[in-house]
Amino acid sequence: MRKDVHILVVDDERIMRDSLSDWLLEEGYEVVAVEDGARALEKVRAERWDALLVDLKMPGMDGIEVLEEVKKINQDIPVIIMTAYATVDSAVRAMKQGAYDYIVKPFNPEEIGLAIRKIIAYQDLLKENIYLRHELEKKYEFMDIIGKSHKMQEVLALVRTVAKSNSTILIEGESGTGKELVARAIHNSSLRSEGPFVAVSCAALPESLLESELFGHEKGAFTGAVARKKGRFEIANTGTLFLDEIGDISPKTQVGLLRVLEEKKFTRVGGTEVLQTDVRIISATNKDLKAMVAEEKFREDLYYRINVVSILLPPLRAKKEDIPLLVQHFLKKYCIENKKEIDGLSSEASRLLMKYDWPGNVRELENVIERAVVVAKERIIVPEDLPLLAAEEGKFKPTPDMSLREVEKEHILLALESNNWNITKTAKMLGIDRNTLSSRIKKYKLKKR
Ligand SMILES: Nc1ncnc2c1ncn2[C@@H]1O[C@H](COP(=O)(O)OP(=O)(O)OP(=O)(O)O)[C@@H](O)[C@H]1O
Ligand SMILES: [Mg+2]
């Protein structure tokens, strides 16, 4: 690492200052740590710094104020804001006010390392004067795919690389993680972007229809085939064919697909003419294809054909640090669509967004924001605009770190409330007698919420 990189850490917590300093020193950086904004500003006036790591929540001057003052002294120092989940909304505000980046606590040192390496690379480029301003703004976005998390940065790097090649790609990920979005981005940034992007949902059609949809059919091939029809393989010629939900195709169609992939040739249903096609195949699935291969539900040879490059899209719950940027993006989109003006989210609303598990992934987040924009009465989105998440919040869920006593208490309370505090019914539901229930209510001092 480079000895000449100077980093200033600003955090009111001693443990954070010490552990960050130790780690950065070990990485070979020069580090100074101070405990508040006033001391930080003194340092910024007195010396040259390559980066500032500033805690958001500090008594006295908070991280945003420090950022503002630093920018007055020197516009160009990159400032990274460190923040807890609950205050990510402020992190977005910090980004708007010129923070270089933000990092969500608890973080592992590697994330800081990555952010600092980016700063160094960026400053080298600035020196060489080849960095375009808009590229900085686009650092967490590529063709409408948004992601700052490490996982998504890897995905975006892969997408950029494979787009230029002609290789066959398999995109895996749960429902709503952006598989189609990624497929389109690859097509649009590929050499085939002038050609068509043709999507087929393999799950939507029964076997016979899917075959004729893919390969086309001759007139009279089956009842109802009144005219010759071109298949998607023909239509997608010179472009990209997106085979969505490929895990759902029948064994027979799998054979047909394998042939096109191997020989670039096919025949229409009911026809004999051998046709050629030049398409790039991108497939997507939310199933575990590898497991399906093991269970002999999906052909192994086809699996290897479609899976030359694989892109795995993480579920949203595994990349929560992307939520603030996604929220910003969807807010902007739906404010324009609904002709509304909304500044952001209350901190309680952001906390709910960060806490929720997002089984429907980015699509669900998008729907939640769209709805919130429509129903919001003020310029700030509040928990009432997020009824699903607010309801989820109230629900009791045992976690492994809870004691049995806590779990029992919460569970009894929940049972009582769902029976409107009717003791007989509740006792029956819990499988205990009334006396036992009454003594538990006393023991835990339970009261109507
Ligand atoms: N990283 C992202 N940045 C911005 N928008 C995203 C991102 N990921 C997903 N979306 C949006 O979420 C919605 C769902 O994405 P998409 O349709 O691509 O998901 P999918 O994985 O194909 O889902 P399914 O398996 O249900 O078909 C789309 O509106 C898409 O634009
Ligand atoms: Mg899809």
Short mmCIF file of C-alpha atoms and ligand atoms in Angstrom, two decimals:
data_model
loop_
_atom_site.label_atom_id
_atom_site.label_comp_id
_atom_site.label_asym_id
_atom_site.label_seq_id
_atom_site.Cartn_x
_atom_site.Cartn_y
_atom_site.Cartn_z
CA MET A 1 0.00 0.00 0.00
CA ARG A 2 1.03 3.61 -0.42
CA LYS A 3 2.67 5.45 2.44
CA ASP A 4 1.71 8.86 1.14
CA VAL A 5 -2.05 8.55 1.59
CA HIS A 6 -3.26 10.66 4.52
CA ILE A 7 -6.57 9.84 6.14
CA LEU A 8 -8.38 11.75 8.85
CA VAL A 9 -10.88 9.82 10.99
CA VAL A 10 -13.53 11.81 12.87
CA ASP A 11 -15.58 9.84 15.38
CA ASP A 12 -16.71 10.55 18.93
CA GLU A 13 -16.39 6.89 19.91
CA ARG A 14 -12.99 5.91 21.11
CA ILE A 15 -13.34 2.27 20.06
CA MET A 16 -14.17 3.25 16.51
CA ARG A 17 -11.25 5.68 16.34
CA ASP A 18 -8.82 3.11 17.67
CA SER A 19 -9.94 0.16 15.63
CA LEU A 20 -10.18 2.13 12.39
CA SER A 21 -6.77 3.71 12.96
CA ASP A 22 -5.17 0.35 13.69
CA TRP A 23 -6.63 -1.21 10.62
CA LEU A 24 -5.77 1.68 8.30
CA LEU A 25 -2.22 1.84 9.65
CA GLU A 26 -1.85 -1.86 9.05
CA GLU A 27 -2.99 -1.29 5.48
CA GLY A 28 -0.17 1.20 5.11
CA TYR A 29 -2.04 4.50 5.25
CA GLU A 30 -1.08 7.53 7.35
CA VAL A 31 -3.89 8.06 9.85
CA VAL A 32 -4.89 10.68 12.37
CA ALA A 33 -8.07 10.28 14.42
CA VAL A 34 -9.90 13.10 16.19
CA GLU A 35 -13.01 13.07 18.33
CA ASP A 36 -15.06 15.99 17.08
CA GLY A 37 -15.80 18.37 14.23
CA ALA A 38 -13.91 21.36 15.63
CA ARG A 39 -10.65 19.42 15.86
CA ALA A 40 -11.26 17.95 12.43
CA LEU A 41 -11.60 21.40 10.87
CA GLU A 42 -8.37 22.53 12.50
CA LYS A 43 -6.62 19.57 10.93
CA VAL A 44 -8.21 20.22 7.55
CA ARG A 45 -7.02 23.85 7.62
CA ALA A 46 -3.52 22.87 8.68
CA GLU A 47 -2.64 19.87 6.55
CA ARG A 48 -3.27 18.06 3.31
CA TRP A 49 -5.69 15.09 3.47
CA ASP A 50 -6.55 12.53 0.85
CA ALA A 51 -9.75 11.40 2.53
CA LEU A 52 -11.92 12.03 5.57
CA LEU A 53 -13.91 9.32 7.34
CA VAL A 54 -16.60 11.09 9.31
CA ASP A 55 -19.16 9.62 11.69
CA LEU A 56 -22.64 10.96 11.05
CA LYS A 57 -23.94 11.05 14.60
CA MET A 58 -21.74 13.02 16.94
CA PRO A 59 -22.58 15.36 19.77
CA GLY A 60 -22.00 18.99 18.85
CA MET A 61 -21.26 19.23 15.16
CA ASP A 62 -22.70 16.22 13.34
CA GLY A 63 -21.22 14.58 10.25
CA ILE A 64 -23.22 16.65 7.78
CA GLU A 65 -22.12 19.91 9.38
CA VAL A 66 -18.52 18.74 9.34
CA LEU A 67 -18.95 17.91 5.67
CA GLU A 68 -20.33 21.37 4.92
CA GLU A 69 -17.50 23.12 6.72
CA VAL A 70 -14.83 20.93 5.14
CA LYS A 71 -16.24 21.70 1.71
CA LYS A 72 -15.94 25.42 2.48
CA ILE A 73 -12.27 24.98 3.29
CA ASN A 74 -11.45 22.61 0.48
CA GLN A 75 -14.02 21.60 -2.11
CA ASP A 76 -11.99 18.64 -3.31
CA ILE A 77 -11.36 16.52 -0.21
CA PRO A 78 -13.34 13.29 -0.52
CA VAL A 79 -15.48 12.76 2.58
CA ILE A 80 -16.89 9.37 3.48
CA ILE A 81 -19.77 9.41 5.93
CA MET A 82 -20.16 6.51 8.35
CA THR A 83 -23.71 5.85 9.44
CA ALA A 84 -25.96 3.34 11.16
CA TYR A 85 -28.88 1.72 9.34
CA ALA A 86 -31.41 3.91 11.11
CA THR A 87 -29.95 7.08 9.68
CA VAL A 88 -29.30 6.08 6.10
CA ASP A 89 -31.71 8.72 4.96
CA SER A 90 -29.27 11.33 6.21
CA ALA A 91 -26.57 9.49 4.33
CA VAL A 92 -28.42 10.13 1.11
CA ARG A 93 -28.67 13.78 2.13
CA ALA A 94 -24.92 13.75 2.74
CA MET A 95 -24.31 12.36 -0.74
CA LYS A 96 -26.37 15.19 -2.17
CA GLN A 97 -24.30 17.70 -0.24
CA GLY A 98 -21.16 16.39 -1.76
CA ALA A 99 -20.05 13.45 0.35
CA TYR A 100 -17.95 11.14 -1.76
CA ASP A 101 -19.52 8.01 -0.33
CA TYR A 102 -21.22 6.58 2.71
CA ILE A 103 -20.69 3.38 4.60
CA VAL A 104 -23.29 1.67 6.70
CA LYS A 105 -22.33 0.49 10.20
CA PRO A 106 -21.51 -2.14 11.21
CA PHE A 107 -19.07 -2.52 8.34
CA ASN A 108 -16.09 -4.70 7.81
CA PRO A 109 -12.79 -2.91 7.29
CA GLU A 110 -12.62 -4.30 3.76
CA GLU A 111 -15.46 -1.95 2.76
CA ILE A 112 -13.50 1.05 3.96
CA GLY A 113 -10.46 -0.31 2.17
CA LEU A 114 -12.45 -0.57 -1.03
CA ALA A 115 -13.80 2.98 -0.70
CA ILE A 116 -10.32 4.36 -0.09
CA ARG A 117 -8.82 2.48 -2.99
CA LYS A 118 -11.56 3.96 -5.16
CA ILE A 119 -10.70 7.45 -3.96
CA ILE A 120 -7.04 6.91 -4.76
CA ALA A 121 -7.86 5.57 -8.20
CA TYR A 122 -10.21 8.46 -8.79
CA GLN A 123 -7.65 11.05 -7.75
CA ASP A 124 -5.03 9.47 -9.97
CA LEU A 125 -7.46 9.80 -12.82
CA LEU A 126 -8.26 13.39 -11.90
CA LYS A 127 -4.57 14.13 -12.05
CA GLU A 128 -4.39 12.56 -15.46
CA ASN A 129 -7.40 14.64 -16.33
CA ILE A 130 -9.22 11.91 -18.18
CA TYR A 131 -12.07 11.42 -15.76
CA LEU A 132 -15.36 12.74 -17.00
CA ARG A 133 -17.60 14.42 -14.49
CA HIS A 134 -20.72 12.43 -15.32
CA GLU A 135 -18.92 9.18 -14.80
CA LEU A 136 -18.54 10.05 -11.16
CA GLU A 137 -22.26 10.55 -10.86
CA LYS A 138 -22.77 7.24 -12.57
CA LYS A 139 -20.45 5.28 -10.35
CA TYR A 140 -23.29 3.32 -8.77
CA GLU A 141 -25.38 2.97 -11.89
CA PHE A 142 -25.11 1.22 -15.21
CA MET A 143 -27.92 1.28 -17.76
CA ASP A 144 -30.54 1.81 -15.04
CA ILE A 145 -29.16 -0.97 -12.84
CA ILE A 146 -28.45 0.57 -9.48
CA GLY A 147 -26.19 -0.86 -6.83
CA LYS A 148 -23.41 0.30 -4.55
CA SER A 149 -23.12 -2.91 -2.54
CA HIS A 150 -20.04 -4.98 -3.09
CA LYS A 151 -22.16 -7.76 -4.59
CA MET A 152 -23.86 -5.47 -7.09
CA GLN A 153 -20.58 -3.75 -8.00
CA GLU A 154 -19.31 -7.18 -8.94
CA VAL A 155 -22.44 -7.86 -10.95
CA LEU A 156 -22.13 -4.52 -12.75
CA ALA A 157 -18.48 -5.16 -13.57
CA LEU A 158 -19.41 -8.55 -14.97
CA VAL A 159 -22.29 -7.10 -16.98
CA ARG A 160 -19.99 -4.49 -18.51
CA THR A 161 -17.44 -7.14 -19.44
CA VAL A 162 -19.73 -9.76 -20.90
CA ALA A 163 -21.86 -7.28 -22.82
CA LYS A 164 -19.12 -6.84 -25.38
CA SER A 165 -18.70 -10.56 -25.90
CA ASN A 166 -21.11 -12.87 -27.60
CA SER A 167 -21.23 -15.46 -24.86
CA THR A 168 -24.33 -17.23 -23.68
CA ILE A 169 -25.42 -16.07 -20.26
CA LEU A 170 -27.49 -17.51 -17.45
CA ILE A 171 -28.93 -15.07 -14.93
CA GLU A 172 -30.03 -16.56 -11.63
CA GLY A 173 -31.85 -14.88 -8.81
CA GLU A 174 -35.05 -14.80 -6.82
CA SER A 175 -38.16 -13.20 -8.24
CA GLY A 176 -37.89 -9.43 -8.53
CA THR A 177 -34.10 -9.19 -8.27
CA GLY A 178 -33.70 -7.58 -11.70
CA LYS A 179 -32.98 -10.50 -14.03
CA GLU A 180 -34.83 -9.02 -16.97
CA LEU A 181 -33.37 -5.58 -16.29
CA VAL A 182 -29.86 -7.08 -16.44
CA ALA A 183 -30.65 -9.03 -19.61
CA ARG A 184 -31.83 -5.85 -21.33
CA ALA A 185 -28.81 -3.91 -20.10
CA ILE A 186 -26.49 -6.53 -21.56
CA HIS A 187 -28.29 -6.41 -24.88
CA ASN A 188 -28.37 -2.61 -24.99
CA SER A 189 -24.67 -2.30 -24.32
CA SER A 190 -23.66 -5.11 -26.66
CA LEU A 191 -22.62 -5.03 -30.29
CA ARG A 192 -26.08 -6.41 -31.04
CA SER A 193 -27.92 -3.42 -29.62
CA GLU A 194 -29.12 -2.43 -33.08
CA GLY A 195 -30.77 -5.84 -33.41
CA PRO A 196 -33.96 -6.89 -31.63
CA PHE A 197 -34.31 -7.95 -28.00
CA VAL A 198 -36.91 -10.70 -27.93
CA ALA A 199 -38.22 -12.08 -24.63
CA VAL A 200 -40.04 -15.38 -24.20
CA SER A 201 -41.52 -16.48 -20.91
CA CYS A 202 -41.05 -20.23 -20.94
CA ALA A 203 -43.37 -20.74 -17.98
CA ALA A 204 -46.36 -19.02 -19.52
CA LEU A 205 -46.97 -21.50 -22.35
CA PRO A 206 -47.72 -25.24 -22.55
CA GLU A 207 -45.12 -27.39 -24.32
CA SER A 208 -46.61 -27.48 -27.81
CA LEU A 209 -47.30 -23.76 -27.92
CA LEU A 210 -43.88 -22.93 -26.58
CA GLU A 211 -42.21 -24.95 -29.33
CA SER A 212 -44.15 -23.18 -32.04
CA GLU A 213 -43.49 -19.88 -30.32
CA LEU A 214 -39.74 -20.52 -30.29
CA PHE A 215 -39.23 -22.26 -33.61
CA GLY A 216 -42.31 -21.14 -35.55
CA HIS A 217 -44.63 -23.44 -37.47
CA GLU A 218 -45.67 -24.28 -41.00
CA LYS A 219 -49.20 -23.84 -42.24
CA GLY A 220 -51.24 -26.90 -41.20
CA ALA A 221 -48.65 -28.12 -38.66
CA PHE A 222 -51.48 -28.55 -36.16
CA THR A 223 -55.12 -27.62 -35.80
CA GLY A 224 -55.30 -23.89 -35.74
CA ALA A 225 -52.05 -23.37 -37.65
CA VAL A 226 -53.77 -21.58 -40.49
CA ALA A 227 -50.68 -19.82 -41.74
CA ARG A 228 -46.93 -20.10 -41.49
CA LYS A 229 -45.59 -18.35 -38.42
CA LYS A 230 -42.09 -17.15 -37.65
CA GLY A 231 -40.62 -18.29 -34.35
CA ARG A 232 -38.79 -16.12 -31.85
CA PHE A 233 -35.47 -17.58 -32.96
CA GLU A 234 -36.08 -16.15 -36.42
CA ILE A 235 -37.43 -12.86 -35.15
CA ALA A 236 -34.44 -12.39 -32.83
CA ASN A 237 -31.96 -12.89 -35.69
CA THR A 238 -28.91 -10.56 -35.23
CA GLY A 239 -30.20 -9.66 -31.76
CA THR A 240 -30.71 -11.26 -28.37
CA LEU A 241 -33.21 -13.91 -27.33
CA PHE A 242 -34.16 -13.76 -23.67
CA LEU A 243 -35.45 -17.10 -22.40
CA ASP A 244 -37.13 -16.24 -19.14
CA GLU A 245 -37.88 -18.97 -16.59
CA ILE A 246 -35.89 -21.54 -18.50
CA GLY A 247 -36.20 -23.97 -15.59
CA ASP A 248 -39.80 -24.57 -16.64
CA ILE A 249 -39.28 -26.03 -20.10
CA SER A 250 -40.22 -29.64 -20.88
CA PRO A 251 -37.64 -32.34 -21.67
CA LYS A 252 -38.70 -32.33 -25.32
CA THR A 253 -38.23 -28.60 -25.73
CA GLN A 254 -34.89 -28.93 -23.96
CA VAL A 255 -33.73 -31.18 -26.80
CA GLY A 256 -34.87 -28.67 -29.41
CA LEU A 257 -33.07 -25.87 -27.64
CA LEU A 258 -29.90 -27.86 -27.33
CA ARG A 259 -29.86 -28.36 -31.07
CA VAL A 260 -30.15 -24.66 -31.83
CA LEU A 261 -27.46 -23.86 -29.33
CA GLU A 262 -25.08 -26.47 -30.71
CA GLU A 263 -25.74 -26.11 -34.42
CA LYS A 264 -27.37 -22.66 -34.71
CA LYS A 265 -29.97 -24.52 -36.81
CA PHE A 266 -33.62 -25.39 -36.33
CA THR A 267 -36.77 -26.37 -38.19
CA ARG A 268 -40.23 -24.93 -37.80
CA VAL A 269 -42.86 -27.18 -36.19
CA GLY A 270 -44.33 -29.32 -38.98
CA GLY A 271 -41.60 -28.25 -41.38
CA THR A 272 -38.50 -29.82 -42.88
CA GLU A 273 -36.53 -26.79 -44.05
CA VAL A 274 -33.41 -26.29 -41.92
CA LEU A 275 -33.12 -22.64 -40.89
CA GLN A 276 -30.09 -20.73 -39.64
CA THR A 277 -30.16 -18.10 -36.98
CA ASP A 278 -27.68 -15.74 -35.37
CA VAL A 279 -28.88 -15.00 -31.86
CA ARG A 280 -27.30 -14.50 -28.52
CA ILE A 281 -29.09 -16.40 -25.80
CA ILE A 282 -29.58 -14.97 -22.35
CA SER A 283 -31.57 -17.21 -20.01
CA ALA A 284 -32.98 -16.50 -16.59
CA THR A 285 -34.35 -18.60 -13.79
CA ASN A 286 -35.39 -18.30 -10.18
CA LYS A 287 -34.99 -22.05 -9.72
CA ASP A 288 -31.90 -23.91 -8.66
CA LEU A 289 -30.99 -25.36 -12.06
CA LYS A 290 -27.98 -27.18 -10.72
CA ALA A 291 -30.20 -29.07 -8.29
CA MET A 292 -32.62 -29.79 -11.14
CA VAL A 293 -29.74 -31.28 -13.11
CA ALA A 294 -28.88 -33.48 -10.14
CA GLU A 295 -32.50 -34.62 -9.99
CA GLU A 296 -32.44 -35.23 -13.75
CA LYS A 297 -35.20 -32.68 -14.35
CA PHE A 298 -32.95 -30.51 -16.48
CA ARG A 299 -30.49 -31.83 -19.08
CA GLU A 300 -26.91 -31.50 -17.99
CA ASP A 301 -25.62 -30.80 -21.52
CA LEU A 302 -28.16 -28.01 -21.95
CA TYR A 303 -27.25 -26.59 -18.56
CA TYR A 304 -23.61 -26.24 -19.57
CA ARG A 305 -24.60 -24.75 -22.93
CA ILE A 306 -26.72 -21.98 -21.47
CA ASN A 307 -24.43 -21.37 -18.52
CA VAL A 308 -21.21 -20.26 -20.18
CA VAL A 309 -21.26 -17.14 -18.05
CA SER A 310 -23.44 -17.05 -14.97
CA ILE A 311 -24.63 -13.97 -13.19
CA LEU A 312 -26.13 -14.38 -9.75
CA LEU A 313 -28.35 -11.56 -8.55
CA PRO A 314 -28.43 -11.31 -4.76
CA PRO A 315 -31.75 -10.96 -2.96
CA LEU A 316 -32.43 -7.46 -1.65
CA ARG A 317 -32.14 -8.56 2.00
CA ALA A 318 -28.51 -9.46 1.28
CA LYS A 319 -27.68 -6.01 -0.11
CA LYS A 320 -29.55 -3.64 2.15
CA GLU A 321 -26.98 -0.91 1.66
CA ASP A 322 -28.45 -0.49 -1.84
CA ILE A 323 -31.86 0.42 -0.45
CA PRO A 324 -31.25 4.18 -0.04
CA LEU A 325 -30.07 4.62 -3.63
CA LEU A 326 -32.90 2.47 -4.99
CA VAL A 327 -35.41 4.45 -2.94
CA GLN A 328 -33.99 7.71 -4.32
CA HIS A 329 -34.26 6.32 -7.84
CA PHE A 330 -37.87 5.13 -7.46
CA LEU A 331 -38.91 8.31 -5.64
CA LYS A 332 -37.67 10.37 -8.55
CA LYS A 333 -39.36 8.09 -11.07
CA TYR A 334 -42.77 8.05 -9.36
CA CYS A 335 -42.74 11.73 -8.43
CA ILE A 336 -42.38 12.55 -12.11
CA GLU A 337 -45.01 10.01 -13.10
CA ASN A 338 -47.49 11.26 -10.50
CA LYS A 339 -46.54 14.93 -10.73
CA LYS A 340 -45.75 15.09 -7.03
CA GLU A 341 -42.96 16.69 -5.08
CA ILE A 342 -41.48 14.62 -2.29
CA ASP A 343 -38.22 15.45 -0.57
CA GLY A 344 -37.50 12.14 1.10
CA LEU A 345 -38.37 9.85 3.96
CA SER A 346 -38.70 10.45 7.66
CA SER A 347 -36.04 8.64 9.63
CA GLU A 348 -38.65 6.28 11.05
CA ALA A 349 -39.83 5.44 7.52
CA SER A 350 -36.25 4.75 6.37
CA ARG A 351 -35.72 2.57 9.39
CA LEU A 352 -38.75 0.46 8.41
CA LEU A 353 -37.40 0.09 4.87
CA MET A 354 -34.03 -1.05 6.16
CA LYS A 355 -35.50 -3.48 8.64
CA TYR A 356 -37.98 -5.23 6.36
CA ASP A 357 -37.00 -8.57 4.82
CA TRP A 358 -38.15 -7.85 1.23
CA PRO A 359 -39.34 -11.29 0.07
CA GLY A 360 -40.38 -9.68 -3.24
CA ASN A 361 -36.98 -8.01 -3.64
CA VAL A 362 -36.49 -4.84 -5.70
CA ARG A 363 -39.85 -5.21 -7.42
CA GLU A 364 -41.57 -5.13 -4.02
CA LEU A 365 -39.50 -2.12 -2.97
CA GLU A 366 -40.48 -0.35 -6.17
CA ASN A 367 -44.18 -1.08 -5.56
CA VAL A 368 -43.96 0.08 -1.96
CA ILE A 369 -42.38 3.38 -3.02
CA GLU A 370 -44.82 3.89 -5.85
CA ARG A 371 -47.73 3.43 -3.47
CA ALA A 372 -46.14 5.69 -0.86
CA VAL A 373 -45.66 8.46 -3.43
CA VAL A 374 -49.31 8.20 -4.44
CA VAL A 375 -50.71 8.27 -0.91
CA ALA A 376 -48.23 10.66 0.75
CA LYS A 377 -49.95 13.75 2.07
CA GLU A 378 -46.82 15.74 2.84
CA ARG A 379 -43.45 16.21 1.19
CA ILE A 380 -41.98 13.57 3.47
CA ILE A 381 -42.89 9.90 3.39
CA VAL A 382 -43.90 8.69 6.85
CA PRO A 383 -44.61 5.18 8.23
CA GLU A 384 -48.35 5.59 7.56
CA ASP A 385 -47.49 5.71 3.85
CA LEU A 386 -45.87 2.28 4.25
CA PRO A 387 -48.72 0.29 5.85
CA LEU A 388 -47.35 -3.15 4.99
CA LEU A 389 -44.02 -2.43 6.60
CA ALA A 390 -45.56 -0.70 9.59
CA ALA A 391 -47.80 -3.75 10.19
CA GLU A 392 -44.84 -6.10 9.86
CA GLU A 393 -43.00 -4.04 12.45
CA GLY A 394 -45.70 -4.63 15.06
CA LYS A 395 -45.55 -8.39 14.59
CA PHE A 396 -43.60 -10.46 17.01
CA LYS A 397 -40.88 -12.67 15.60
CA PRO A 398 -38.66 -14.71 17.88
CA THR A 399 -34.96 -14.45 17.10
CA PRO A 400 -32.19 -16.77 18.27
CA ASP A 401 -30.80 -14.15 20.65
CA MET A 402 -34.03 -13.93 22.68
CA SER A 403 -34.44 -15.73 25.97
CA LEU A 404 -37.19 -18.31 26.33
CA ARG A 405 -38.81 -16.06 28.88
CA GLU A 406 -39.02 -13.15 26.42
CA VAL A 407 -40.41 -15.41 23.71
CA GLU A 408 -43.03 -16.83 26.06
CA LYS A 409 -44.07 -13.38 27.23
CA GLU A 410 -44.44 -11.99 23.69
CA HIS A 411 -46.22 -15.08 22.49
CA ILE A 412 -48.77 -15.02 25.29
CA LEU A 413 -49.37 -11.33 24.71
CA LEU A 414 -49.92 -11.93 21.01
CA ALA A 415 -52.37 -14.76 21.73
CA LEU A 416 -54.26 -12.59 24.22
CA GLU A 417 -54.52 -9.74 21.73
CA SER A 418 -55.67 -11.92 18.90
CA ASN A 419 -58.47 -13.20 21.20
CA ASN A 420 -59.34 -9.74 22.44
CA TRP A 421 -58.09 -10.69 25.93
CA ASN A 422 -60.68 -13.45 26.32
CA ILE A 423 -58.92 -15.67 28.88
CA THR A 424 -60.82 -18.89 28.13
CA LYS A 425 -60.26 -18.69 24.38
CA THR A 426 -56.63 -17.70 24.76
CA ALA A 427 -55.88 -20.53 27.19
CA LYS A 428 -57.45 -22.97 24.76
CA MET A 429 -55.43 -21.60 21.88
CA LEU A 430 -52.19 -21.92 23.87
CA GLY A 431 -53.07 -25.39 25.13
CA ILE A 432 -52.83 -24.47 28.82
CA ASP A 433 -55.53 -24.09 31.48
CA ARG A 434 -57.01 -20.79 32.61
CA ASN A 435 -55.15 -20.75 35.93
CA THR A 436 -51.80 -21.22 34.28
CA LEU A 437 -52.58 -18.41 31.86
CA SER A 438 -53.67 -16.10 34.68
CA SER A 439 -50.51 -16.73 36.63
CA ARG A 440 -48.38 -16.05 33.53
CA ILE A 441 -50.21 -12.76 32.95
CA LYS A 442 -49.36 -11.79 36.53
CA LYS A 443 -45.79 -13.05 36.28
CA TYR A 444 -45.07 -11.07 33.12
CA LYS A 445 -47.24 -8.10 34.20
CA LEU A 446 -49.06 -8.22 30.86
CA LYS A 447 -51.39 -5.36 30.02
CA LYS A 448 -53.50 -4.42 27.02
CA ARG A 449 -51.28 -2.59 24.53
N1 LIG B 1 -30.60 -3.00 -9.30
C1 LIG B 1 -31.74 -2.43 -9.73
N2 LIG B 1 -31.77 -1.10 -9.99
C2 LIG B 1 -32.92 -0.52 -10.40
N3 LIG B 1 -34.07 -1.17 -10.59
C3 LIG B 1 -34.11 -2.48 -10.36
C4 LIG B 1 -32.95 -3.19 -9.91
N4 LIG B 1 -33.28 -4.50 -9.77
C5 LIG B 1 -34.57 -4.60 -10.09
N5 LIG B 1 -35.09 -3.41 -10.46
C6 LIG B 1 -36.48 -3.13 -10.86
O1 LIG B 1 -37.31 -4.07 -10.18
C7 LIG B 1 -38.35 -4.56 -11.02
C8 LIG B 1 -38.23 -6.06 -11.16
O2 LIG B 1 -37.10 -6.41 -11.94
P1 LIG B 1 -37.11 -7.58 -13.03
O3 LIG B 1 -38.42 -7.65 -13.72
O4 LIG B 1 -35.91 -7.44 -13.87
O5 LIG B 1 -36.97 -8.82 -12.03
P2 LIG B 1 -36.89 -10.39 -12.36
O6 LIG B 1 -35.70 -10.89 -11.62
O7 LIG B 1 -36.95 -10.60 -13.83
O8 LIG B 1 -38.17 -10.94 -11.63
P3 LIG B 1 -39.08 -12.27 -11.97
O9 LIG B 1 -38.24 -13.47 -11.62
O10 LIG B 1 -40.24 -12.12 -11.04
O11 LIG B 1 -39.42 -12.18 -13.40
C9 LIG B 1 -38.18 -3.83 -12.35
O12 LIG B 1 -39.04 -2.72 -12.38
C10 LIG B 1 -36.72 -3.39 -12.33
O13 LIG B 1 -36.54 -2.26 -13.11
MG MG B 2 -38.48 -11.48 -14.95
#
